[in-house]
mmCIF file of C-alpha atoms in Angstrom:
data_model
loop_
_atom_site.group_PDB
_atom_site.id
_atom_site.type_symbol
_atom_site.label_atom_id
_atom_site.label_comp_id
_atom_site.label_asym_id
_atom_site.label_seq_id
_atom_site.Cartn_x
_atom_site.Cartn_y
_atom_site.Cartn_z
ATOM 1 C CA MET A 290 -0.029 -0.040 -0.074
ATOM 2 C CA THR A 291 1.405 3.369 -0.874
ATOM 3 C CA ALA A 292 1.729 5.735 2.022
ATOM 4 C CA PRO A 293 0.210 8.662 0.726
ATOM 5 C CA VAL A 294 -3.168 7.121 0.340
ATOM 6 C CA ASN A 295 -3.242 5.263 3.831
ATOM 7 C CA ARG A 296 -1.939 8.719 5.387
ATOM 8 C CA LEU A 297 -4.652 10.914 3.388
ATOM 9 C CA TRP A 298 -7.483 8.637 4.273
ATOM 10 C CA GLN A 299 -6.818 8.510 7.969
ATOM 11 C CA GLN A 300 -6.793 12.149 8.099
ATOM 12 C CA ILE A 301 -10.115 12.512 6.197
ATOM 13 C CA THR A 302 -11.674 9.783 8.562
ATOM 14 C CA THR A 303 -10.353 11.374 11.665
ATOM 15 C CA LEU A 304 -11.659 14.775 10.459
ATOM 16 C CA LEU A 305 -15.168 13.419 9.522
ATOM 17 C CA GLN A 306 -15.400 11.691 12.946
ATOM 18 C CA GLU A 307 -14.801 14.939 14.655
ATOM 19 C CA HIS A 308 -16.853 17.200 12.375
ATOM 20 C CA ALA A 309 -19.230 15.160 10.445
ATOM 21 C CA PRO A 310 -20.052 12.133 12.254
ATOM 22 C CA ALA A 311 -23.098 10.992 10.348
ATOM 23 C CA THR A 312 -20.979 10.951 7.178
ATOM 24 C CA SER A 313 -18.061 9.090 9.004
ATOM 25 C CA ARG A 314 -20.434 6.478 10.169
ATOM 26 C CA ALA A 315 -21.591 5.842 6.767
ATOM 27 C CA ILE A 316 -18.309 4.865 5.342
ATOM 28 C CA ARG A 317 -17.792 1.333 5.363
ATOM 29 C CA PRO A 318 -14.627 -0.758 6.235
ATOM 30 C CA ALA A 319 -13.052 -2.561 3.199
ATOM 31 C CA GLY A 320 -14.764 -5.478 1.600
ATOM 32 C CA PRO A 321 -13.432 -8.818 0.071
ATOM 33 C CA ALA A 322 -10.073 -8.258 -1.887
ATOM 34 C CA GLU A 323 -11.745 -10.512 -4.543
ATOM 35 C CA GLU A 324 -14.169 -7.699 -5.287
ATOM 36 C CA ILE A 325 -11.479 -5.737 -6.634
ATOM 37 C CA ARG A 326 -9.851 -8.328 -8.777
ATOM 38 C CA GLY A 327 -13.547 -9.410 -10.008
ATOM 39 C CA LEU A 328 -13.817 -5.814 -11.309
ATOM 40 C CA GLU A 329 -10.325 -5.918 -12.959
ATOM 41 C CA ARG A 330 -11.447 -9.015 -14.647
ATOM 42 C CA VAL A 331 -14.824 -7.560 -16.133
ATOM 43 C CA VAL A 332 -13.046 -4.427 -17.118
ATOM 44 C CA GLY A 333 -10.100 -6.193 -18.606
ATOM 45 C CA LEU A 334 -7.614 -3.437 -17.572
ATOM 46 C CA SER A 335 -5.417 -3.344 -14.200
ATOM 47 C CA LEU A 336 -6.725 -0.586 -11.730
ATOM 48 C CA PRO A 337 -4.370 2.084 -10.760
ATOM 49 C CA ALA A 338 -2.253 1.365 -7.575
ATOM 50 C CA ASP A 339 -3.905 4.227 -5.589
ATOM 51 C CA LEU A 340 -7.427 3.256 -6.331
ATOM 52 C CA VAL A 341 -6.489 -0.470 -5.048
ATOM 53 C CA ASP A 342 -4.937 0.896 -2.261
ATOM 54 C CA TRP A 343 -8.176 3.146 -1.378
ATOM 55 C CA TRP A 344 -10.401 0.211 -1.870
ATOM 56 C CA SER A 345 -8.231 -1.778 0.556
ATOM 57 C CA LEU A 346 -9.280 0.795 3.322
ATOM 58 C CA THR A 347 -13.105 1.409 2.613
ATOM 59 C CA ASP A 348 -15.763 -0.171 0.687
ATOM 60 C CA GLY A 349 -17.434 3.371 -0.003
ATOM 61 C CA VAL A 350 -20.931 4.078 1.019
ATOM 62 C CA ASP A 351 -24.204 2.451 0.291
ATOM 63 C CA ASP A 352 -25.187 5.009 -2.411
ATOM 64 C CA ARG A 353 -28.712 3.494 -2.896
ATOM 65 C CA HIS A 354 -30.157 3.238 0.481
ATOM 66 C CA ASP A 355 -27.965 5.472 3.005
ATOM 67 C CA GLN A 356 -29.516 8.786 3.243
ATOM 68 C CA ARG A 357 -27.066 9.929 5.990
ATOM 69 C CA ALA A 358 -23.736 9.929 3.877
ATOM 70 C CA GLY A 359 -23.978 13.318 2.622
ATOM 71 C CA THR A 360 -21.464 13.876 -0.044
ATOM 72 C CA LEU A 361 -18.070 12.858 0.754
ATOM 73 C CA VAL A 362 -16.357 13.789 -2.665
ATOM 74 C CA PRO A 363 -16.628 17.416 -3.931
ATOM 75 C CA ASN A 364 -18.882 18.487 -5.502
ATOM 76 C CA ARG A 365 -21.780 15.951 -4.852
ATOM 77 C CA PHE A 366 -20.365 12.513 -5.123
ATOM 78 C CA ILE A 367 -20.685 9.265 -3.200
ATOM 79 C CA PRO A 368 -17.902 6.956 -3.233
ATOM 80 C CA LEU A 369 -18.726 3.526 -4.681
ATOM 81 C CA SER A 370 -17.600 0.073 -3.625
ATOM 82 C CA PRO A 371 -15.738 -1.985 -5.990
ATOM 83 C CA THR A 372 -19.176 -4.308 -6.410
ATOM 84 C CA ARG A 373 -21.129 -1.156 -7.248
ATOM 85 C CA ALA A 374 -18.309 -0.087 -9.388
ATOM 86 C CA ARG A 375 -18.637 -3.071 -11.375
ATOM 87 C CA GLU A 376 -22.499 -3.002 -11.636
ATOM 88 C CA GLU A 377 -22.278 0.485 -12.921
ATOM 89 C CA TYR A 378 -19.579 -0.478 -15.278
ATOM 90 C CA GLN A 379 -21.546 -3.419 -16.702
ATOM 91 C CA ARG A 380 -24.657 -1.268 -17.034
ATOM 92 C CA LEU A 381 -22.992 1.540 -18.879
ATOM 93 C CA SER A 382 -21.561 -1.023 -21.194
ATOM 94 C CA GLU A 383 -24.619 -2.803 -21.940
ATOM 95 C CA SER A 384 -26.737 0.224 -22.125
ATOM 96 C CA THR A 385 -24.485 3.036 -23.716
ATOM 97 C CA ALA A 386 -22.882 3.065 -26.830
ATOM 98 C CA THR A 387 -18.795 3.346 -26.864
ATOM 99 C CA ASP A 388 -17.092 6.786 -28.326
ATOM 100 C CA PRO A 389 -16.544 5.582 -31.884
ATOM 101 C CA THR A 390 -13.582 7.821 -32.338
ATOM 102 C CA CYS A 391 -11.873 6.018 -29.397
ATOM 103 C CA CYS A 392 -13.155 2.635 -28.294
ATOM 104 C CA GLY A 393 -11.735 -0.522 -30.417
ATOM 105 C CA PRO A 394 -11.972 -4.142 -29.944
ATOM 106 C CA ASP A 395 -10.265 -6.077 -26.743
ATOM 107 C CA GLN A 396 -9.955 -2.824 -24.838
ATOM 108 C CA THR A 397 -7.940 -1.079 -27.445
ATOM 109 C CA HIS A 398 -8.328 2.906 -27.509
ATOM 110 C CA GLN A 399 -7.006 5.310 -30.147
ATOM 111 C CA ASN A 400 -7.472 8.069 -27.624
ATOM 112 C CA GLN A 401 -5.276 8.870 -24.834
ATOM 113 C CA ALA A 402 -5.969 8.974 -21.005
ATOM 114 C CA GLY A 403 -7.798 12.697 -20.308
ATOM 115 C CA ASP A 404 -9.064 13.001 -23.825
ATOM 116 C CA ASP A 405 -12.798 14.042 -23.911
ATOM 117 C CA GLY A 406 -15.338 11.991 -25.771
ATOM 118 C CA SER A 407 -18.788 10.678 -25.896
ATOM 119 C CA PRO A 408 -21.044 8.989 -24.748
ATOM 120 C CA PHE A 409 -19.100 6.350 -23.030
ATOM 121 C CA CYS A 410 -15.516 4.869 -23.008
ATOM 122 C CA SER A 411 -14.876 1.221 -22.114
ATOM 123 C CA ALA A 412 -11.562 2.246 -20.394
ATOM 124 C CA LEU A 413 -13.694 4.512 -17.762
ATOM 125 C CA VAL A 414 -14.401 2.894 -14.364
ATOM 126 C CA PRO A 415 -16.902 4.412 -12.360
ATOM 127 C CA ILE A 416 -15.622 5.025 -8.662
ATOM 128 C CA SER A 417 -18.211 7.915 -7.317
ATOM 129 C CA THR A 418 -21.751 8.663 -8.541
ATOM 130 C CA ASP A 419 -24.123 11.535 -7.666
ATOM 131 C CA GLY A 420 -27.306 9.478 -7.745
ATOM 132 C CA THR A 421 -28.817 11.109 -10.804
ATOM 133 C CA GLY A 422 -26.456 9.477 -13.594
ATOM 134 C CA ALA A 423 -23.462 11.383 -13.437
ATOM 135 C CA ALA A 424 -20.219 9.561 -12.193
ATOM 136 C CA LEU A 425 -16.448 10.047 -11.701
ATOM 137 C CA CYS A 426 -14.448 7.629 -13.325
ATOM 138 C CA VAL A 427 -10.544 6.659 -13.199
ATOM 139 C CA ASP A 428 -9.381 6.658 -16.697
ATOM 140 C CA LEU A 429 -7.396 3.264 -17.586
ATOM 141 C CA ARG A 430 -6.429 4.572 -20.977
ATOM 142 C CA SER A 431 -2.625 4.681 -21.617
ATOM 143 C CA GLY A 432 -0.719 7.977 -21.824
ATOM 144 C CA ASP A 433 0.558 10.500 -19.400
ATOM 145 C CA ASP A 434 -2.909 11.094 -17.771
ATOM 146 C CA HIS A 435 -3.410 7.588 -17.166
ATOM 147 C CA GLY A 436 -5.282 7.259 -13.734
ATOM 148 C CA MET A 437 -7.085 10.655 -14.044
ATOM 149 C CA ILE A 438 -10.422 11.345 -12.775
ATOM 150 C CA MET A 439 -13.057 11.960 -15.626
ATOM 151 C CA ILE A 440 -16.415 13.087 -15.378
ATOM 152 C CA MET A 441 -19.001 11.547 -17.153
ATOM 153 C CA ALA A 442 -22.744 12.650 -17.503
ATOM 154 C CA PRO A 443 -25.879 11.626 -19.515
ATOM 155 C CA GLY A 444 -26.100 13.200 -22.610
ATOM 156 C CA ASP A 445 -22.728 15.404 -21.794
ATOM 157 C CA GLY A 446 -20.108 12.546 -22.738
ATOM 158 C CA PHE A 447 -17.048 12.508 -20.388
ATOM 159 C CA SER A 448 -14.154 15.115 -19.792
ATOM 160 C CA ALA A 449 -11.460 15.698 -17.650
ATOM 161 C CA THR A 450 -11.316 16.982 -13.996
ATOM 162 C CA HIS A 451 -8.570 18.892 -12.366
ATOM 163 C CA TRP A 452 -7.644 15.647 -10.386
ATOM 164 C CA GLY A 453 -4.792 13.707 -12.005
ATOM 165 C CA SER A 454 -5.614 10.761 -9.857
ATOM 166 C CA VAL A 455 -7.199 9.160 -6.705
ATOM 167 C CA THR A 456 -4.418 10.417 -4.599
ATOM 168 C CA ASP A 457 -5.061 14.023 -5.891
ATOM 169 C CA MET A 458 -8.835 13.817 -5.171
ATOM 170 C CA LEU A 459 -7.966 12.255 -1.600
ATOM 171 C CA THR A 460 -5.481 15.303 -1.167
ATOM 172 C CA GLU A 461 -8.081 18.001 -2.129
ATOM 173 C CA ILE A 462 -10.523 16.402 0.274
ATOM 174 C CA ALA A 463 -8.053 16.099 3.077
ATOM 175 C CA GLU A 464 -6.685 19.730 2.780
ATOM 176 C CA ARG A 465 -10.192 21.178 2.406
ATOM 177 C CA LEU A 466 -11.556 19.353 5.426
ATOM 178 C CA ASP A 467 -8.627 20.647 7.293
ATOM 179 C CA ALA A 468 -9.050 24.205 6.575
ATOM 180 C CA TYR A 469 -12.936 23.682 7.376
ATOM 181 C CA ALA A 470 -11.843 22.249 10.737
ATOM 182 C CA HIS A 471 -9.289 25.272 11.400
ATOM 183 C CA GLY A 472 -11.446 28.150 9.808
ATOM 184 C CA ALA A 473 -8.660 28.461 7.320
ATOM 185 C CA GLU A 474 -8.968 30.696 4.006
ATOM 186 C CA LEU A 475 -8.993 28.588 0.843
ATOM 187 C CA PRO A 476 -7.266 29.470 -2.235
ATOM 188 C CA TYR A 477 -8.333 29.871 -5.730
ATOM 189 C CA GLY A 478 -11.887 31.125 -4.416
ATOM 190 C CA GLU A 479 -12.615 27.596 -3.217
ATOM 191 C CA GLN A 480 -15.704 27.236 -0.587
ATOM 192 C CA HIS A 481 -15.719 25.287 2.741
ATOM 193 C CA PRO A 482 -18.182 22.420 2.757
ATOM 194 C CA THR A 483 -21.171 22.808 5.153
ATOM 195 C CA VAL A 484 -22.338 20.112 7.807
ATOM 196 C CA THR A 485 -25.903 19.933 8.475
ATOM 197 C CA THR A 486 -27.014 19.527 12.044
ATOM 198 C CA GLU A 487 -27.422 15.775 11.565
ATOM 199 C CA GLY A 488 -23.468 15.801 10.709
ATOM 200 C CA MET A 489 -23.722 15.296 7.025
ATOM 201 C CA LEU A 490 -21.105 16.673 4.875
ATOM 202 C CA HIS A 491 -22.043 18.671 1.968
ATOM 203 C CA TRP A 492 -19.906 20.382 -0.538
ATOM 204 C CA PRO A 493 -20.990 23.601 -2.220
#
């Protein structure tokens, strides 16, 4: 396990326990490692090490039934377990056409990681959902941006976020939660999350 993911997740969960206890309680401990391997078999590509590390620490949140979770990932996303990621990937693969300018047979791709497209690329694996059809995905295509977080929404296709990796995403969450906890200003006009009276975290 890479140290950064372990350290970042520890920081995030500690801050949530103190400042957003309802969201903290909704996060599940790690599930069976076989679920991660099963997802890789379905996709036909290896997952980035930092995503595997993250899933070795947590099984995400029950995005279908747990209404106490809030939104752990900016701006409105709930982290998926490997099992739910596989279900969402299979649903997309079966119901959504792949990008004709990118996707070829046997997980070959003409475009590089981080390239925009539409409507779906078979090298994108959902890792978080907002419950309305939009998802954050890890881009498994080759290239300098391999492992980048992409956003995909029905009718809008997929495009790059500012997170180059799962580690980048967790780093921002940890930094912004820490700033919230200490009342510190954030750079670039970013806003603090809010916490409801029930203890649920939400991002603006």
